[in-house]
PDB file of C-alpha atoms in Angstrom:
ATOM      1  CA  MET S 662       0.000   0.000   0.000  1.00  0.00           C
ATOM      2  CA  LEU S 663       0.750   3.506  -0.230  1.00  0.00           C
ATOM      3  CA  ASN S 664       2.661   5.083   2.576  1.00  0.00           C
ATOM      4  CA  ILE S 665       2.224   8.760   3.094  1.00  0.00           C
ATOM      5  CA  ASP S 666       4.890  10.345   5.121  1.00  0.00           C
ATOM      6  CA  PRO S 667       4.033  13.797   6.490  1.00  0.00           C
ATOM      7  CA  TRP S 668       7.665  14.898   6.257  1.00  0.00           C
ATOM      8  CA  ASP S 669       7.742  14.148   2.570  1.00  0.00           C
ATOM      9  CA  ILE S 670       4.619  16.212   2.028  1.00  0.00           C
ATOM     10  CA  MET S 671       6.049  19.054   4.052  1.00  0.00           C
ATOM     11  CA  TRP S 672       9.372  18.985   2.202  1.00  0.00           C
ATOM     12  CA  THR S 673       7.529  18.900  -1.106  1.00  0.00           C
ATOM     13  CA  VAL S 674       5.399  21.868  -0.099  1.00  0.00           C
ATOM     14  CA  ILE S 675       8.503  23.770   1.117  1.00  0.00           C
ATOM     15  CA  ASN S 676      10.304  22.942  -2.133  1.00  0.00           C
ATOM     16  CA  LEU S 677       7.311  24.170  -4.136  1.00  0.00           C
ATOM     17  CA  ILE S 678       7.144  27.410  -2.127  1.00  0.00           C
ATOM     18  CA  ILE S 679      10.892  27.992  -2.592  1.00  0.00           C
ATOM     19  CA  LEU S 680      10.589  27.193  -6.294  1.00  0.00           C
ATOM     20  CA  PHE S 681       7.613  29.572  -6.550  1.00  0.00           C
ATOM     21  CA  LEU S 682       9.550  32.356  -4.783  1.00  0.00           C
ATOM     22  CA  LEU S 683      12.623  31.821  -6.961  1.00  0.00           C
ATOM     23  CA  LEU S 684      10.524  31.772 -10.121  1.00  0.00           C
ATOM     24  CA  LYS S 685       8.652  34.848  -8.950  1.00  0.00           C
ATOM     25  CA  LYS S 686      11.854  36.724  -8.223  1.00  0.00           C
ATOM     26  CA  PHE S 687      13.853  35.708 -11.298  1.00  0.00           C
ATOM     27  CA  LEU S 688      11.352  34.601 -13.943  1.00  0.00           C
ATOM     28  CA  PHE S 689       7.896  36.094 -13.394  1.00  0.00           C
ATOM     29  CA  GLY S 690       9.190  39.667 -13.058  1.00  0.00           C
ATOM     30  CA  ARG S 691      11.121  39.433 -16.315  1.00  0.00           C
ATOM     31  CA  VAL S 692       8.332  37.634 -18.132  1.00  0.00           C
ATOM     32  CA  THR S 693       5.808  40.141 -16.818  1.00  0.00           C
ATOM     33  CA  ALA S 694       8.094  43.023 -17.868  1.00  0.00           C
ATOM     34  CA  ILE S 695       8.503  41.503 -21.327  1.00  0.00           C
ATOM     35  CA  MET S 696       4.756  40.975 -21.589  1.00  0.00           C
ATOM     36  CA  ASP S 697       4.103  44.546 -20.430  1.00  0.00           C
ATOM     37  CA  ARG S 698       6.593  45.890 -22.990  1.00  0.00           C
ATOM     38  CA  ARG S 699       5.041  43.717 -25.661  1.00  0.00           C
ATOM     39  CA  ALA S 700       1.512  44.899 -24.691  1.00  0.00           C
ATOM     40  CA  LYS S 701       2.725  48.531 -24.691  1.00  0.00           C
ATOM     41  CA  MET S 702       4.378  48.043 -28.075  1.00  0.00           C
ATOM     42  CA  ILE S 703       1.213  46.488 -29.502  1.00  0.00           C
ATOM     43  CA  GLN S 704      -0.880  49.318 -28.038  1.00  0.00           C
ATOM     44  CA  ASP S 705       1.547  51.891 -29.506  1.00  0.00           C
ATOM     45  CA  ASP S 706       1.312  50.180 -32.896  1.00  0.00           C
ATOM     46  CA  LEU S 707      -2.487  50.239 -32.671  1.00  0.00           C
ATOM     47  CA  ASP S 708      -2.434  53.925 -31.666  1.00  0.00           C
ATOM     48  CA  ASN S 709      -0.030  54.734 -34.522  1.00  0.00           C
ATOM     49  CA  ALA S 710      -2.218  52.828 -36.976  1.00  0.00           C
ATOM     50  CA  LYS S 711      -5.296  54.682 -35.738  1.00  0.00           C
ATOM     51  CA  LYS S 712      -3.440  58.015 -35.962  1.00  0.00           C
ATOM     52  CA  ALA S 713      -2.206  57.153 -39.480  1.00  0.00           C
ATOM     53  CA  GLY S 714      -5.761  56.232 -40.479  1.00  0.00           C
ATOM     54  CA  GLU S 715      -7.068  59.540 -39.153  1.00  0.00           C
ATOM     55  CA  GLU S 716      -4.305  61.412 -40.984  1.00  0.00           C
ATOM     56  CA  ALA S 717      -5.129  59.501 -44.164  1.00  0.00           C
ATOM     57  CA  GLU S 718      -8.816  60.441 -43.776  1.00  0.00           C
ATOM     58  CA  GLN S 719      -7.838  64.054 -43.193  1.00  0.00           C
ATOM     59  CA  LEU S 720      -5.552  64.052 -46.258  1.00  0.00           C
ATOM     60  CA  LYS S 721      -8.327  62.429 -48.281  1.00  0.00           C
ATOM     61  CA  ALA S 722     -10.783  65.119 -47.141  1.00  0.00           C
ATOM     62  CA  GLU S 723      -8.258  67.865 -48.000  1.00  0.00           C
ATOM     63  CA  TYR S 724      -7.638  66.277 -51.402  1.00  0.00           C
ATOM     64  CA  GLU S 725     -11.375  66.091 -52.085  1.00  0.00           C
ATOM     65  CA  ASP S 726     -11.774  69.739 -51.020  1.00  0.00           C
ATOM     66  CA  LYS S 727      -8.941  70.777 -53.324  1.00  0.00           C
ATOM     67  CA  LEU S 728     -10.412  68.700 -56.125  1.00  0.00           C
ATOM     68  CA  ASN S 729     -13.835  70.294 -55.601  1.00  0.00           C
ATOM     69  CA  ASP S 730     -12.240  73.761 -55.517  1.00  0.00           C
ATOM     70  CA  ALA S 731     -10.354  73.011 -58.731  1.00  0.00           C
ATOM     71  CA  HIS S 732     -13.549  71.790 -60.363  1.00  0.00           C
ATOM     72  CA  ALA S 733     -15.422  74.897 -59.198  1.00  0.00           C
ATOM     73  CA  GLN S 734     -12.647  77.111 -60.549  1.00  0.00           C
ATOM     74  CA  ALA S 735     -12.707  75.264 -63.872  1.00  0.00           C
ATOM     75  CA  VAL S 736     -16.462  75.750 -64.120  1.00  0.00           C
ATOM     76  CA  LYS S 737     -16.092  79.437 -63.206  1.00  0.00           C
ATOM     77  CA  ILE S 738     -13.324  79.945 -65.766  1.00  0.00           C
ATOM     78  CA  THR S 739     -15.396  78.183 -68.424  1.00  0.00           C
ATOM     79  CA  ASN S 740     -18.476  80.258 -67.602  1.00  0.00           C
ATOM     80  CA  ASP S 741     -16.439  83.470 -67.609  1.00  0.00           C
ATOM     81  CA  ALA S 742     -14.941  82.569 -70.980  1.00  0.00           C
ATOM     82  CA  LYS S 743     -18.400  81.814 -72.403  1.00  0.00           C
ATOM     83  CA  GLN S 744     -19.778  85.103 -71.083  1.00  0.00           C
ATOM     84  CA  ARG S 745     -16.813  87.034 -72.451  1.00  0.00           C
ATOM     85  CA  ALA S 746     -17.171  85.300 -75.833  1.00  0.00           C
ATOM     86  CA  ASP S 747     -20.923  86.029 -75.892  1.00  0.00           C
ATOM     87  CA  ARG S 748     -20.273  89.660 -74.975  1.00  0.00           C
ATOM     88  CA  GLU S 749     -17.604  90.036 -77.668  1.00  0.00           C
ATOM     89  CA  CYS S 750     -19.848  88.300 -80.206  1.00  0.00           C
ATOM     90  CA  ASN S 751     -22.731  90.643 -79.368  1.00  0.00           C
ATOM     91  CA  GLU S 752     -20.416  93.664 -79.610  1.00  0.00           C
ATOM     92  CA  MET S 753     -19.139  92.481 -82.989  1.00  0.00           C
ATOM     93  CA  LEU S 754     -22.702  91.882 -84.223  1.00  0.00           C
ATOM     94  CA  GLU S 755     -23.761  95.326 -83.022  1.00  0.00           C
ATOM     95  CA  GLU S 756     -20.760  96.897 -84.759  1.00  0.00           C
ATOM     96  CA  ALA S 757     -21.611  94.993 -87.948  1.00  0.00           C
ATOM     97  CA  ARG S 758     -25.232  96.165 -87.724  1.00  0.00           C
ATOM     98  CA  GLN S 759     -24.121  99.746 -87.211  1.00  0.00           C
ATOM     99  CA  ASP S 760     -21.664  99.485 -90.112  1.00  0.00           C
ATOM    100  CA  ALA S 761     -24.370  97.969 -92.332  1.00  0.00           C
ATOM    101  CA  ALA S 762     -26.805 100.716 -91.346  1.00  0.00           C
ATOM    102  CA  LYS S 763     -24.176 103.374 -92.083  1.00  0.00           C
ATOM    103  CA  ILE S 764     -23.342 101.777 -95.435  1.00  0.00           C
ATOM    104  CA  ARG S 765     -27.055 101.547 -96.255  1.00  0.00           C
ATOM    105  CA  SER S 766     -27.584 105.175 -95.245  1.00  0.00           C
ATOM    106  CA  ASP S 767     -24.561 106.309 -97.275  1.00  0.00           C
ATOM    107  CA  ALA S 768     -25.760 104.266-100.263  1.00  0.00           C
ATOM    108  CA  GLN S 769     -29.236 105.829-100.037  1.00  0.00           C
ATOM    109  CA  LYS S 770     -27.688 109.304 -99.894  1.00  0.00           C
ATOM    110  CA  ASP S 771     -25.493 108.475-102.896  1.00  0.00           C
ATOM    111  CA  ILE S 772     -28.516 107.103-104.787  1.00  0.00           C
ATOM    112  CA  LYS S 773     -30.529 110.224-103.983  1.00  0.00           C
ATOM    113  CA  LEU S 774     -27.659 112.481-105.104  1.00  0.00           C
ATOM    114  CA  GLU S 775     -27.193 110.467-108.314  1.00  0.00           C
ATOM    115  CA  ARG S 776     -30.940 110.572-108.998  1.00  0.00           C
ATOM    116  CA  GLU S 777     -31.029 114.337-108.458  1.00  0.00           C
ATOM    117  CA  LYS S 778     -27.972 114.746-110.671  1.00  0.00           C
ATOM    118  CA  ALA S 779     -29.545 112.550-113.386  1.00  0.00           C
ATOM    119  CA  ILE S 780     -32.781 114.563-113.164  1.00  0.00           C
ATOM    120  CA  GLU S 781     -30.841 117.819-113.426  1.00  0.00           C
ATOM    121  CA  ASP S 782     -28.846 116.462-116.391  1.00  0.00           C
ATOM    122  CA  ALA S 783     -32.064 115.263-118.056  1.00  0.00           C
ATOM    123  CA  LYS S 784     -33.728 118.639-117.478  1.00  0.00           C
ATOM    124  CA  SER S 785     -30.707 120.409-118.927  1.00  0.00           C
ATOM    125  CA  GLU S 786     -30.644 118.128-121.958  1.00  0.00           C
ATOM    126  CA  ILE S 787     -34.407 118.449-122.461  1.00  0.00           C
ATOM    127  CA  ALA S 788     -34.098 122.216-122.250  1.00  0.00           C
ATOM    128  CA  ASP S 789     -31.275 122.162-124.814  1.00  0.00           C
ATOM    129  CA  LEU S 790     -33.344 119.943-127.109  1.00  0.00           C
ATOM    130  CA  ALA S 791     -36.381 122.179-126.727  1.00  0.00           C
ATOM    131  CA  VAL S 792     -34.332 125.265-127.542  1.00  0.00           C
ATOM    132  CA  MET S 793     -32.763 123.521-130.512  1.00  0.00           C
ATOM    133  CA  ALA S 794     -36.172 122.337-131.741  1.00  0.00           C
ATOM    134  CA  ALA S 795     -37.608 125.802-131.300  1.00  0.00           C
ATOM    135  CA  GLN S 796     -34.727 127.322-133.261  1.00  0.00           C
ATOM    136  CA  LYS S 797     -35.180 124.901-136.112  1.00  0.00           C
ATOM    137  CA  VAL S 798     -38.953 125.420-136.140  1.00  0.00           C
ATOM    138  CA  LEU S 799     -38.527 129.172-136.163  1.00  0.00           C
ATOM    139  CA  GLU S 800     -35.929 129.002-138.899  1.00  0.00           C
ATOM    140  CA  LYS S 801     -38.170 126.960-141.085  1.00  0.00           C
ATOM    141  CA  ASN S 802     -41.384 128.891-140.462  1.00  0.00           C
ATOM    142  CA  ILE S 803     -43.585 126.692-142.576  1.00  0.00           C
ATOM    143  CA  GLU S 804     -47.212 126.072-142.277  1.00  0.00           C
ATOM    144  CA  GLU S 805     -48.728 124.143-139.401  1.00  0.00           C
ATOM    145  CA  GLN S 806     -48.767 120.723-141.057  1.00  0.00           C
ATOM    146  CA  SER S 807     -45.146 120.937-142.076  1.00  0.00           C
ATOM    147  CA  ASN S 808     -44.247 122.218-138.536  1.00  0.00           C
ATOM    148  CA  ARG S 809     -45.921 119.174-137.066  1.00  0.00           C
ATOM    149  CA  GLU S 810     -44.104 116.833-139.425  1.00  0.00           C
ATOM    150  CA  TYR S 811     -40.858 118.588-138.700  1.00  0.00           C
ATOM    151  CA  ALA S 812     -41.434 118.289-134.904  1.00  0.00           C
ATOM    152  CA  GLN S 813     -42.154 114.563-135.301  1.00  0.00           C
ATOM    153  CA  GLN S 814     -39.010 114.156-137.357  1.00  0.00           C
ATOM    154  CA  LEU S 815     -36.933 115.935-134.689  1.00  0.00           C
ATOM    155  CA  LEU S 816     -38.431 113.818-131.963  1.00  0.00           C
ATOM    156  CA  SER S 817     -37.672 110.668-133.982  1.00  0.00           C
ATOM    157  CA  GLU S 818     -34.057 111.797-134.317  1.00  0.00           C
ATOM    158  CA  VAL S 819     -33.627 112.161-130.548  1.00  0.00           C
ATOM    159  CA  GLY S 820     -35.562 108.913-129.905  1.00  0.00           C
ATOM    160  CA  ALA S 821     -38.440 110.480-127.975  1.00  0.00           C
ATOM    161  CA  TYR S 822     -41.246 109.779-130.437  1.00  0.00           C
ATOM    162  CA  ASP S 823     -42.514 106.416-131.556  1.00  0.00           C
ATOM    163  CA  GLU S 824     -45.180 106.216-134.171  1.00  0.00           C
TER     164      GLU S 824
END
């Protein structure tokens, strides 16, 4: 059978307590310190990763803001260019209309002056023809029938009478 000796149990317990105290003094402190350093290092890495993620989000937000600003500026520049082009086009059209109106007005004045000049020239020529016809009629002083024939002949010569 099994013999249990109380001294063996006591020496075993004392050995275990001494072993526990030695392990606590030399091993557990170092292991705990290493574990604490490792936990701190892991926590620092997690904090750094979180901080880097926040910085990345902030940089992304700044980039998106800059991109939106650039887009807004591009739209503004495009709209300004369109407005300036429309304004210049309207100014050019207005200038062209004014030039056309001036040319039309000048042409109408020229036409009126030419018409008046042609009328004056025609009146002068008609007066000369009438004087010439009167001179020839007076020179020939023939009876009425021959005067009429002579007047018709003169008019035929100048192209004013068609029978």
